[in-house]
PDB file of C-alpha atoms and ligand atoms in Angstrom:
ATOM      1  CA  UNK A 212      18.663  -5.327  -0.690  1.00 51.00           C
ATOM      2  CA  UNK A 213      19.814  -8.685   0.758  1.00 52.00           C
ATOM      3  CA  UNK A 214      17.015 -10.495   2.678  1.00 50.00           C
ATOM      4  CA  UNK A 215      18.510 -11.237   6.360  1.00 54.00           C
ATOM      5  CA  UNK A 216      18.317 -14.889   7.587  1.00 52.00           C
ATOM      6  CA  UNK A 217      15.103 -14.512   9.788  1.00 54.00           C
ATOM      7  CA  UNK A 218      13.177 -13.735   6.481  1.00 58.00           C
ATOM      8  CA  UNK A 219      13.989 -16.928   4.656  1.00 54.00           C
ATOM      9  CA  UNK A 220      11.247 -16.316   1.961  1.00 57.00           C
ATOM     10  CA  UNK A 221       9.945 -19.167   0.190  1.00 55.00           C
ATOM     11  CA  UNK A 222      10.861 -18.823  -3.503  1.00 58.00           C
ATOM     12  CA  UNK A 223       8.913 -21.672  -3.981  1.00 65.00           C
ATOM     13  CA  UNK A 224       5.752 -19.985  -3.590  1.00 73.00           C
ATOM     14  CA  UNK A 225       4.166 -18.082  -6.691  1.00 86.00           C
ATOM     15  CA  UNK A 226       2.275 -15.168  -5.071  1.00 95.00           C
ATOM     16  CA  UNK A 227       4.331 -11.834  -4.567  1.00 97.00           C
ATOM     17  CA  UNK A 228       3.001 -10.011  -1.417  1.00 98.00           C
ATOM     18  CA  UNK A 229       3.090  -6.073  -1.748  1.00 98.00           C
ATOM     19  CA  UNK A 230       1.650  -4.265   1.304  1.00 98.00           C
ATOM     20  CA  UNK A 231       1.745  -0.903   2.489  1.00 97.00           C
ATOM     21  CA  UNK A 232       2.709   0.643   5.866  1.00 96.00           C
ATOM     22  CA  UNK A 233       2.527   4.241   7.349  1.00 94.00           C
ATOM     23  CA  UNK A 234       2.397   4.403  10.898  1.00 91.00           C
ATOM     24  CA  UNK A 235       0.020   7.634  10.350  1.00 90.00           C
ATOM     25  CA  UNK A 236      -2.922   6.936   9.175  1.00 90.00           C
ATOM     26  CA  UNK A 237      -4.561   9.123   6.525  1.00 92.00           C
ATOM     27  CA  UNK A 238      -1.272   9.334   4.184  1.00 96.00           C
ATOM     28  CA  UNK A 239      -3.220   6.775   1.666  1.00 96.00           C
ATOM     29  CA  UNK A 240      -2.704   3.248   2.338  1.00 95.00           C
ATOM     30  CA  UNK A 241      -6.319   2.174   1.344  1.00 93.00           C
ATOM     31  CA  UNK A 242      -6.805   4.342  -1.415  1.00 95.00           C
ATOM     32  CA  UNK A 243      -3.521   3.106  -2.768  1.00 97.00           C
ATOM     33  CA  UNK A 244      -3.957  -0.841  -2.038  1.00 96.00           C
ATOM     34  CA  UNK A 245      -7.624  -0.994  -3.226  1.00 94.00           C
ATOM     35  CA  UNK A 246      -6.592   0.777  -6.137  1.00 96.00           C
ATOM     36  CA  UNK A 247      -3.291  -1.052  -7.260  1.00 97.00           C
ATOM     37  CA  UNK A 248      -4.782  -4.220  -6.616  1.00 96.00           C
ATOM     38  CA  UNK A 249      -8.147  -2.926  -8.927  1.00 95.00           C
ATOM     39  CA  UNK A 250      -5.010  -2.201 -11.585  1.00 97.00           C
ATOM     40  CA  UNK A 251      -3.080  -5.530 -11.089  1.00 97.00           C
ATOM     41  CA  UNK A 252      -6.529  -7.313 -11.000  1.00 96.00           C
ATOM     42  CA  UNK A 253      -7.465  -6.061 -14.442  1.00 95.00           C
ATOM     43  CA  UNK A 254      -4.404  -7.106 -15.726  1.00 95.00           C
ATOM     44  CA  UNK A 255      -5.012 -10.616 -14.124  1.00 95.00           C
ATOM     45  CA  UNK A 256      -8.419 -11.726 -14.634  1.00 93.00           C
ATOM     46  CA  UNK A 257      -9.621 -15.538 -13.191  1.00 92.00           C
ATOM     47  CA  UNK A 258      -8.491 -17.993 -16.102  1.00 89.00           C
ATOM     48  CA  UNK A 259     -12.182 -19.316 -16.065  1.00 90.00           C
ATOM     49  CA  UNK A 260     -15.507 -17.560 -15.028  1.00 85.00           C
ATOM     50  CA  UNK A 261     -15.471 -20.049 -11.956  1.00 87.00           C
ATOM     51  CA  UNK A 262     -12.323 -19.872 -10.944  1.00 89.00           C
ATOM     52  CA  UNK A 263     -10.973 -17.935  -8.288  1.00 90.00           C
ATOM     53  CA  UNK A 264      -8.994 -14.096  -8.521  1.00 93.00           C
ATOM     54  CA  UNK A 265      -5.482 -14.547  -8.907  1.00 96.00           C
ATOM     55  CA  UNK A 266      -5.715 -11.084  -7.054  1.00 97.00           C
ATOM     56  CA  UNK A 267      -6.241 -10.653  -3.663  1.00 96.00           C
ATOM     57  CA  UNK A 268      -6.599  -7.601  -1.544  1.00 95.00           C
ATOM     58  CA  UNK A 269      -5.770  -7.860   1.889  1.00 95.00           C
ATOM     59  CA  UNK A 270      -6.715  -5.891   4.877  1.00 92.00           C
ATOM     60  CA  UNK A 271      -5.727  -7.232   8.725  1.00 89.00           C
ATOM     61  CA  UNK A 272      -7.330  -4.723  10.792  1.00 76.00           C
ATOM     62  CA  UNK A 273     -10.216  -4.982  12.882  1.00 67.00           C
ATOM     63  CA  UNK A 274     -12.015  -1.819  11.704  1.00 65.00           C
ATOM     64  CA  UNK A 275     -12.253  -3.489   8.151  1.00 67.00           C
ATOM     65  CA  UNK A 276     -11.760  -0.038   6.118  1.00 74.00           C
ATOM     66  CA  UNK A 277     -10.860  -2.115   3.408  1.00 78.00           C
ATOM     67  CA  UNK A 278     -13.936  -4.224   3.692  1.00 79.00           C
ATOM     68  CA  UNK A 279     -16.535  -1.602   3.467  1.00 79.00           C
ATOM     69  CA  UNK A 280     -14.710  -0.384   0.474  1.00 80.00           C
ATOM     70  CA  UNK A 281     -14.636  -3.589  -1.132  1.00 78.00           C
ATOM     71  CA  UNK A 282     -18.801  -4.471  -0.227  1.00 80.00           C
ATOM     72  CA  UNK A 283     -19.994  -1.416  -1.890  1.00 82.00           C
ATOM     73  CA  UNK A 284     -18.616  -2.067  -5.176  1.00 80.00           C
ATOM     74  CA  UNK A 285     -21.219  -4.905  -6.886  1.00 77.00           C
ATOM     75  CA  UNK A 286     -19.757  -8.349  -6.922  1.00 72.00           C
ATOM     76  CA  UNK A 287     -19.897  -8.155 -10.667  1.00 71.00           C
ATOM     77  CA  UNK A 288     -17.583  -5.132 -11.222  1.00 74.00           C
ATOM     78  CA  UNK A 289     -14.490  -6.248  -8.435  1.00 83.00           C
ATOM     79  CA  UNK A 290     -11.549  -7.599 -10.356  1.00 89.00           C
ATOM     80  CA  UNK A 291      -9.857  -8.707  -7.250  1.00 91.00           C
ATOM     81  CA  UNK A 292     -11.168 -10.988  -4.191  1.00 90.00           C
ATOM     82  CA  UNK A 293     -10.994 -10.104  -0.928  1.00 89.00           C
ATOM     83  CA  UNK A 294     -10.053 -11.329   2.690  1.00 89.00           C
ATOM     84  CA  UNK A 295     -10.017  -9.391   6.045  1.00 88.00           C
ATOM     85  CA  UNK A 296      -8.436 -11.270   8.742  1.00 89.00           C
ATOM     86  CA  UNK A 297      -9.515  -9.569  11.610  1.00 85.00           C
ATOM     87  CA  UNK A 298      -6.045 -10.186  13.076  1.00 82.00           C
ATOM     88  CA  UNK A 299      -6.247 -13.992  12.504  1.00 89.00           C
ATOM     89  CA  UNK A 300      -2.838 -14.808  12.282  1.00 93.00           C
ATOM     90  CA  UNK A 301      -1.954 -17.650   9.900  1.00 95.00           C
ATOM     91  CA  UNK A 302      -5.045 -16.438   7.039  1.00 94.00           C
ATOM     92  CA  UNK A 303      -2.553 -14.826   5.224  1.00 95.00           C
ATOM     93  CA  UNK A 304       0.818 -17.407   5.249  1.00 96.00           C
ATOM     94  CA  UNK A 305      -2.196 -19.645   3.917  1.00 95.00           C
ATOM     95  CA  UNK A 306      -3.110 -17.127   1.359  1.00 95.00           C
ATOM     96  CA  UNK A 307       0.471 -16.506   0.680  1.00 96.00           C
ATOM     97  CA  UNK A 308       1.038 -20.660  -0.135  1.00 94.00           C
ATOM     98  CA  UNK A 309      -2.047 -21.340  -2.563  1.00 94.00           C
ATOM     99  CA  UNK A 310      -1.568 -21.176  -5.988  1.00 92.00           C
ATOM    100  CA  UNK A 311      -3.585 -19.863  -7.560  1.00 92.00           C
ATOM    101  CA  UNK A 312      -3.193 -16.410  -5.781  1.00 96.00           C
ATOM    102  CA  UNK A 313      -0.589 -14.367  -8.269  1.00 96.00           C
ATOM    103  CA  UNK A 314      -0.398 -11.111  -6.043  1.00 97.00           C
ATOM    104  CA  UNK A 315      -1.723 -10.217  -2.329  1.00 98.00           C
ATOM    105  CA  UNK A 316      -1.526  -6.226  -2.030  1.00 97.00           C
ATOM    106  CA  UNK A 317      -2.285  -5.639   1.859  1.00 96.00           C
ATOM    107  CA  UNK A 318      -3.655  -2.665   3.360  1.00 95.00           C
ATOM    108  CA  UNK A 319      -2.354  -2.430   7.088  1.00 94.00           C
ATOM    109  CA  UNK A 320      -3.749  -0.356   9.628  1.00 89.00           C
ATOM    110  CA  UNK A 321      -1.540   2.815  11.030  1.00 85.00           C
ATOM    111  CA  UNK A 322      -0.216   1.798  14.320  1.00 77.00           C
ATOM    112  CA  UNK A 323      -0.437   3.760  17.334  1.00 67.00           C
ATOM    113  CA  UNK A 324      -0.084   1.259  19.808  1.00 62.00           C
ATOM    114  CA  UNK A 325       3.860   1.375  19.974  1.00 64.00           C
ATOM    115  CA  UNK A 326       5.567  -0.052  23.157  1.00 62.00           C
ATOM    116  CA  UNK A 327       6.829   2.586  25.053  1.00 60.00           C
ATOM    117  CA  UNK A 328       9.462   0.298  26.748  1.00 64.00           C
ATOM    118  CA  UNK A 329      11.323  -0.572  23.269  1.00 63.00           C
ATOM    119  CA  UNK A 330      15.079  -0.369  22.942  1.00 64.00           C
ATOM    120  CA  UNK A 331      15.757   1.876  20.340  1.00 60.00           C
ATOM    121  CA  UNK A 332      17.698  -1.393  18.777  1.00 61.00           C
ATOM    122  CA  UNK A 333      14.658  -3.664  19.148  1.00 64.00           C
ATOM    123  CA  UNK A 334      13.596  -5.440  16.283  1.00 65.00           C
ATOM    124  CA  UNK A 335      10.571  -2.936  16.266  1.00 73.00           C
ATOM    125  CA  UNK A 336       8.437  -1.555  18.721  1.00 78.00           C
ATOM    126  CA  UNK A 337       4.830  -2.540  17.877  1.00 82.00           C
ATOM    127  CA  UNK A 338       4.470  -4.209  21.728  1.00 78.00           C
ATOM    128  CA  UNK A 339       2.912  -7.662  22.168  1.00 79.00           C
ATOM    129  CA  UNK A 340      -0.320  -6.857  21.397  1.00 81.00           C
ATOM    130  CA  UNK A 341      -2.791  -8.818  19.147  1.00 83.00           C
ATOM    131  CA  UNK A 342      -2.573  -6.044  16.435  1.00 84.00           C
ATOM    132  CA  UNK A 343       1.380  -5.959  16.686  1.00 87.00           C
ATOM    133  CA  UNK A 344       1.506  -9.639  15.792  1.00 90.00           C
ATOM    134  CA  UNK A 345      -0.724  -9.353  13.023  1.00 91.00           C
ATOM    135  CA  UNK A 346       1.609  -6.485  11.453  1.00 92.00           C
ATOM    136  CA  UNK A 347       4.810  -8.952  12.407  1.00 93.00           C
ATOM    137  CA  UNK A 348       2.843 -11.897  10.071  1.00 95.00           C
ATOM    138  CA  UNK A 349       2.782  -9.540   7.020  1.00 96.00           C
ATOM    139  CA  UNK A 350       6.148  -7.748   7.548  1.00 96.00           C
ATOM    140  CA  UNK A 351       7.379 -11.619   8.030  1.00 95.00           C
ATOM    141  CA  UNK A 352       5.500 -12.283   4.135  1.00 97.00           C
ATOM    142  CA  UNK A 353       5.995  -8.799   2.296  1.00 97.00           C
ATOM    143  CA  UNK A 354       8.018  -8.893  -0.859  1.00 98.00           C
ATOM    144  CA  UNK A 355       7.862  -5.153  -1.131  1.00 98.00           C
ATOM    145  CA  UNK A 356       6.710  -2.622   0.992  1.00 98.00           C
ATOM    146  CA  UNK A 357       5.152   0.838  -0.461  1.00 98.00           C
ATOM    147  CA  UNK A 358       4.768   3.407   2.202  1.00 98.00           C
ATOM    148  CA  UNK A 359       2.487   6.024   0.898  1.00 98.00           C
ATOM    149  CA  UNK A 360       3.847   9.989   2.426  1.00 98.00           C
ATOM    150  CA  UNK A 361       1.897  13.174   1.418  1.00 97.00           C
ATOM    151  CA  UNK A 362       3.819  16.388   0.196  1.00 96.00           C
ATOM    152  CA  UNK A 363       3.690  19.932   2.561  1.00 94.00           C
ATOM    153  CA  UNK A 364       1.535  17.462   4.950  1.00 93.00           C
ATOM    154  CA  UNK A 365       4.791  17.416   7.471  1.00 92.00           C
ATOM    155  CA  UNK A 366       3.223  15.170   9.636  1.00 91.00           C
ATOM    156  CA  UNK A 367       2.636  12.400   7.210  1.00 91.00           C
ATOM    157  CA  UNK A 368       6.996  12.444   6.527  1.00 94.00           C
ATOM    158  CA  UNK A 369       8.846  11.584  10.350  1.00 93.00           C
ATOM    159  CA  UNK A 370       6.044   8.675  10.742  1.00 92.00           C
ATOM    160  CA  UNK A 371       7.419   7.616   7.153  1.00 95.00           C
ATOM    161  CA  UNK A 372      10.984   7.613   8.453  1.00 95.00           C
ATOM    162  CA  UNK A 373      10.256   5.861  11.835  1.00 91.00           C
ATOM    163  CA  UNK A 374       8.062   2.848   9.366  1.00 93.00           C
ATOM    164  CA  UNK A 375      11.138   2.548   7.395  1.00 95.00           C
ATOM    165  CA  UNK A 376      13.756   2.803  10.103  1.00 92.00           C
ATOM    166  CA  UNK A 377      12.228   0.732  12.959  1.00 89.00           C
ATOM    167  CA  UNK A 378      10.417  -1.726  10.823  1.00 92.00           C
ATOM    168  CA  UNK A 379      11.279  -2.564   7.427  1.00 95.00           C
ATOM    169  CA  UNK A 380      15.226  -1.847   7.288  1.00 94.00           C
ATOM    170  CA  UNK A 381      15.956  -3.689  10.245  1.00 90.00           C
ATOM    171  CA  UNK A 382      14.487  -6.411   8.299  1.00 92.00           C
ATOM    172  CA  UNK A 383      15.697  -5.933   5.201  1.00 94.00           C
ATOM    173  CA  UNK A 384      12.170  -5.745   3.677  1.00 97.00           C
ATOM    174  CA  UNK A 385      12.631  -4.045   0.109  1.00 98.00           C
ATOM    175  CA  UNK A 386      10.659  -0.524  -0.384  1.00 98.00           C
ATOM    176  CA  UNK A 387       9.694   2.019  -1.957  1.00 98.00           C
ATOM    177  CA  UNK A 388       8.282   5.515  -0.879  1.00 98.00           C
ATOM    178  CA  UNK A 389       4.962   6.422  -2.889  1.00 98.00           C
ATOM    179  CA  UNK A 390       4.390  10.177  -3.044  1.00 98.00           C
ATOM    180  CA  UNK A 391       0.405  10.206  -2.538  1.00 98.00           C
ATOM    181  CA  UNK A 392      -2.093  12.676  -2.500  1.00 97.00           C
ATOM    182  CA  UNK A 393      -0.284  15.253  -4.494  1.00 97.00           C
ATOM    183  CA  UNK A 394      -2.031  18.577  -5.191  1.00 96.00           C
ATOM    184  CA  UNK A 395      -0.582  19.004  -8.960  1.00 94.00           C
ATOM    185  CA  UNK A 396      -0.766  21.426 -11.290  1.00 86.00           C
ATOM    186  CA  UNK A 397       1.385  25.041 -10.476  1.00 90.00           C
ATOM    187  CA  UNK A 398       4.335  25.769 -10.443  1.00 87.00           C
ATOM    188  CA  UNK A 399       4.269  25.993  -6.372  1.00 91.00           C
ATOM    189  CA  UNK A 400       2.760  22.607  -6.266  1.00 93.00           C
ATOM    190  CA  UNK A 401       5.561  21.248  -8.879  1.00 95.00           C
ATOM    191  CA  UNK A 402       8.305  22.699  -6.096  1.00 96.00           C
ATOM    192  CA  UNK A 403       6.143  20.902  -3.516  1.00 97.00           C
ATOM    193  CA  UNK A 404       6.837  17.399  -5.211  1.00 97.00           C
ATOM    194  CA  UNK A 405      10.644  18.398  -5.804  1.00 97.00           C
ATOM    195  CA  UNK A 406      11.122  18.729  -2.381  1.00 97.00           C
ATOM    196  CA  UNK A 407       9.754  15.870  -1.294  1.00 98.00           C
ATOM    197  CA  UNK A 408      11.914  13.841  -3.821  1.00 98.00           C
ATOM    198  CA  UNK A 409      14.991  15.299  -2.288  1.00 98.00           C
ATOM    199  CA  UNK A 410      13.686  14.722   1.269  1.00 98.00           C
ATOM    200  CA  UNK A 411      13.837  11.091   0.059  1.00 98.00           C
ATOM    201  CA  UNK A 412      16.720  11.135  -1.322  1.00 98.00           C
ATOM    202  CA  UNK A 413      18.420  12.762   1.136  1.00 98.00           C
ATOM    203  CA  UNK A 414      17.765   9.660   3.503  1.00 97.00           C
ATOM    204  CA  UNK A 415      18.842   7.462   0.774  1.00 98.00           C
ATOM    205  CA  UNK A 416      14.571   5.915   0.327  1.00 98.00           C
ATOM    206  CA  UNK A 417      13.737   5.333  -3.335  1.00 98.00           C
ATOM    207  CA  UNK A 418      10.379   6.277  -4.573  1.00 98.00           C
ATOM    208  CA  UNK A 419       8.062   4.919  -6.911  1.00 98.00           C
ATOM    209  CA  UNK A 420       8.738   7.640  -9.964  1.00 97.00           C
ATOM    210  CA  UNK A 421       5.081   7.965 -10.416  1.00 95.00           C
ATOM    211  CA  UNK A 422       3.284  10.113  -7.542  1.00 97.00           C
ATOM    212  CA  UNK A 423      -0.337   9.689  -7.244  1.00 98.00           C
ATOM    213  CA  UNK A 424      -1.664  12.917  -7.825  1.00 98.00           C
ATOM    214  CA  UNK A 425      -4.953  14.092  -5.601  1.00 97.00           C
ATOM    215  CA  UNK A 426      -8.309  13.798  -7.303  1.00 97.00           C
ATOM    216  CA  UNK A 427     -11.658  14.438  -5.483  1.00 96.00           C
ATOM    217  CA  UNK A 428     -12.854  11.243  -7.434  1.00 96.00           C
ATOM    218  CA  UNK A 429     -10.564   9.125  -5.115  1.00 97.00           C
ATOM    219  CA  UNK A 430     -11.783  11.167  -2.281  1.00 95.00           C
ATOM    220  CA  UNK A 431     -14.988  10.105  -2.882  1.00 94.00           C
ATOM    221  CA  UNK A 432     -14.472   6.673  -4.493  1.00 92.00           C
ATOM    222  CA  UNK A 433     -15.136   4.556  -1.301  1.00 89.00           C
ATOM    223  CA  UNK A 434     -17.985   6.234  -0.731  1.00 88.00           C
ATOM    224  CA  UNK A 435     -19.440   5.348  -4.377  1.00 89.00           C
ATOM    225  CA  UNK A 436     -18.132   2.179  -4.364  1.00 87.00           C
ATOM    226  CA  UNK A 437     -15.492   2.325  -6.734  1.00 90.00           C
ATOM    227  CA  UNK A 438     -11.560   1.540  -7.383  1.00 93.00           C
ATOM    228  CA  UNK A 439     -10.157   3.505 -10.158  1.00 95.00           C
ATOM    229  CA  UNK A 440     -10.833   0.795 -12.748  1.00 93.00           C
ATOM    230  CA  UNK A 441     -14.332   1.829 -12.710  1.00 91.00           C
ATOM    231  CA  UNK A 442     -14.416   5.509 -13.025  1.00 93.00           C
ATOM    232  CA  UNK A 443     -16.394   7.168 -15.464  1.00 91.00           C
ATOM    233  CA  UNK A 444     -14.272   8.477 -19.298  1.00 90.00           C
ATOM    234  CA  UNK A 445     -13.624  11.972 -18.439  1.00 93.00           C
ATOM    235  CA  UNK A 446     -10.246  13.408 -18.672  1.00 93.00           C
ATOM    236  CA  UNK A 447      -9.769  14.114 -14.852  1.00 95.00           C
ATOM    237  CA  UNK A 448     -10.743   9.944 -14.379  1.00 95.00           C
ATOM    238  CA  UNK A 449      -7.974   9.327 -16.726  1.00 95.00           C
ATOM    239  CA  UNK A 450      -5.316  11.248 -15.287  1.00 96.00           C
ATOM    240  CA  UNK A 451      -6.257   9.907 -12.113  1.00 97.00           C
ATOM    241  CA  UNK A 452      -6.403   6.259 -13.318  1.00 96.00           C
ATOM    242  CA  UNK A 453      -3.072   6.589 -15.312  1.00 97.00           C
ATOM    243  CA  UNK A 454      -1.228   7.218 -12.234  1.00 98.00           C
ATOM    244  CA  UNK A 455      -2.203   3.759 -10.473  1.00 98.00           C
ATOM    245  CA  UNK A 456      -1.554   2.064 -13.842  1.00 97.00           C
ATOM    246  CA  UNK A 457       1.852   3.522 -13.845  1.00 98.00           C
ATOM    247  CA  UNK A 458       2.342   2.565 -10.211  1.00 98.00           C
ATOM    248  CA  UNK A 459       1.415  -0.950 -10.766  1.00 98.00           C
ATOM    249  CA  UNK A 460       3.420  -1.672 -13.689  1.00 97.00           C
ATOM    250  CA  UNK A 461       6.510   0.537 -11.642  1.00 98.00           C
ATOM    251  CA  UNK A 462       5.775  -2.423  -8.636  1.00 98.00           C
ATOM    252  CA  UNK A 463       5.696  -5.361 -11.107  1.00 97.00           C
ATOM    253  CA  UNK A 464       9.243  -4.129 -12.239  1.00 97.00           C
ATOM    254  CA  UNK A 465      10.571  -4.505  -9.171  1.00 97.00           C
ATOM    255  CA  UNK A 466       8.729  -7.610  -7.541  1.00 96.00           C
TER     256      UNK A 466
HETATM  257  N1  ATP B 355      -4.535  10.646  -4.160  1.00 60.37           N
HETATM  258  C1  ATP B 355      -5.580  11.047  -3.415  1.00 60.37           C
HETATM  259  N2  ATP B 355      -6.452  11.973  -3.894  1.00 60.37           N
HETATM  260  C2  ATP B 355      -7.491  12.396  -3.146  1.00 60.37           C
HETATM  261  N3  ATP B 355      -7.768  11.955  -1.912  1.00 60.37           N
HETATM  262  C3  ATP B 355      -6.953  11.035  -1.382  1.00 60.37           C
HETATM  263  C4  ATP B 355      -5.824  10.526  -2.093  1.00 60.37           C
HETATM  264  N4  ATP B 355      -5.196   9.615  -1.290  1.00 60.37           N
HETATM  265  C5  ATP B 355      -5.912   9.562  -0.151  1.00 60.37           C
HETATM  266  N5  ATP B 355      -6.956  10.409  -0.187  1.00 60.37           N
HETATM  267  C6  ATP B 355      -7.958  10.638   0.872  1.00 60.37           C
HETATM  268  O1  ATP B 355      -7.270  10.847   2.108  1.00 60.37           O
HETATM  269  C7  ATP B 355      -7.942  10.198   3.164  1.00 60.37           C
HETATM  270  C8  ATP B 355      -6.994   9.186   3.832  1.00 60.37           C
HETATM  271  O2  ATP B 355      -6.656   8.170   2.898  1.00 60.37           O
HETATM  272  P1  ATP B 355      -6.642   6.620   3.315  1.00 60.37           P
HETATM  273  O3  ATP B 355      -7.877   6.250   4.053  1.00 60.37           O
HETATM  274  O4  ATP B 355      -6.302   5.859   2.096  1.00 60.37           O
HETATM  275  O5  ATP B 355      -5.408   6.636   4.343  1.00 60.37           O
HETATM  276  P2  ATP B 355      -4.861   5.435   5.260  1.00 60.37           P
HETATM  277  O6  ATP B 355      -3.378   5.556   5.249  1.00 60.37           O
HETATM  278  O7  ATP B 355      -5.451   4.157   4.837  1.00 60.37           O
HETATM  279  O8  ATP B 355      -5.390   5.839   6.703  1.00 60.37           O
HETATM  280  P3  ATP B 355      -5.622   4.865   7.982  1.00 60.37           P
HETATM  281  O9  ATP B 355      -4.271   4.554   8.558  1.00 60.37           O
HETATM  282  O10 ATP B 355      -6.455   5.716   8.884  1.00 60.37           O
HETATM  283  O11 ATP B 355      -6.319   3.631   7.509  1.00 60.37           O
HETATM  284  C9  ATP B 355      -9.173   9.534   2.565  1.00 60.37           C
HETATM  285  O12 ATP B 355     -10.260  10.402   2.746  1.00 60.37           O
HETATM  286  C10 ATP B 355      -8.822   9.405   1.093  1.00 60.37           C
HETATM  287  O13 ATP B 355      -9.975   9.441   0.286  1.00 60.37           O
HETATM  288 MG1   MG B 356      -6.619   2.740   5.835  1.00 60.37          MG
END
């Protein structure tokens, strides 16, 4: 997809930022950034003890979901750093420019706060707000956008379609759907995914080929402080690992 001129990306700059929108919250956004980045960190550990992550996890509301997350899981055992901005604008265009930083994956808050006064050809309708500019400073850096929807969960799938519409196509942002939380496993379940392939397809969204199938262990992973890189060898933990490594290596194809 051709970047349009307002997004003149610098190519000079080495980190690829991958963040995820969903204007409903609850289709996965954390679960899938903390996660992916825990994957992508792995894969990219510091070049010396000292030195700093090459990968960063990024979270720009004010709640700090992605915060709490990250404190609970000891220091030792995180194989990504972390920054919250709060809604600082500027943090992450900084972030964006050092290099050392490889990949930012950014977890962005579902937004509610939609101006009610937009022209339905407005660049996008998040309002003026503080929270709408901090959502305009990562759609302004993202190289790829992932925007997690849930299958049979019908309300997760016209909030998908208004996040692509009104804010990533009319910027030409490059996606991808992820198919998240998927309850696997019959035959009913296997007709569940099929349809939501084709409800993609229909409106002409690729998807990431690997869904992310629903575990209780991520369920409960913030809770026990962990990402998926640290769950314990059982065959459920692998199956539910395998599909963030296969999601992470699907992203690096296309960043
Ligand atoms: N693949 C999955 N398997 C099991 N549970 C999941 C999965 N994905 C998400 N969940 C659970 O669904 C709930 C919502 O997920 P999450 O917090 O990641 O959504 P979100 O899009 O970040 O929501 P918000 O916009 O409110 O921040 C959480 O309780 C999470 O543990
Ligand atoms: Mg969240």
């Amino acid at each position: 997809m051709p970047l349009t001129p307002q997004r003149a990306i610098n190519t000079a700059r080495r980190a690829k930022v991958i963040s995820f929108f969903q204007q409903k919250g609850g289709a996965g956004k954390s679960t899938d950034a903390v996660n992916v980045a825990a994957v992508m960190g792995e894969n990219n550990p510091p070049p010396t003890p000292d030195a700093p992550c090459p990968v960063v996890a990024a979270g720009i509301d004010l709640q700090g979901s992605l915060e709490k997350w990250a404190r609970k899981v000891p220091e030792d055992r995180l194989p990504f750093d972390y920054v919250v901005t709060h809604g600082k604008l500027g943090e992450l265009t900084k972030l964006a420019e050092d290099p050392d930083v490889l990949r930012i994956i950014v977890d962005t808050p579902g937004f509610a706060d939609i101006d009610p006064d937009a022209e339905i050809d407005a660049i996008d309708p998040l309002g003026n707000g503080p929270a709408a500019e901090a959502m305009r400073e990562v759609l302004e850096l993202t190289d790829l956008a992932l925007v997690p929807i849930v299958p049979v969960e019908t309300l997760t799938h016209d909030p998908a379609e208004y996040t692509i519409e009104r804010l990533l196509r009319p910027r030409g942002i490059p996606f991808r759907v992820v198919i998240n939380n998927w309850d696997s496993g019959t035959d009913r379940t296997k007709a569940d995914l099929r349809e939501m392939q084709e409800w993609c397809t229909k409106r002409g969204y690729q998807y990431m080929s690997q869904p992310i199938r629903r575990y209780k262990l991520h369920a409960q992973a913030p809770e026990r402080g962990m990402t998926v890189i640290q769950y314990p060898e059982s065959g459920t933990a692998l199956r539910a690992r395998e599909d963030f490594y296969k999601l992470a290596l699907g992203v690096e194809g296309l960043i």
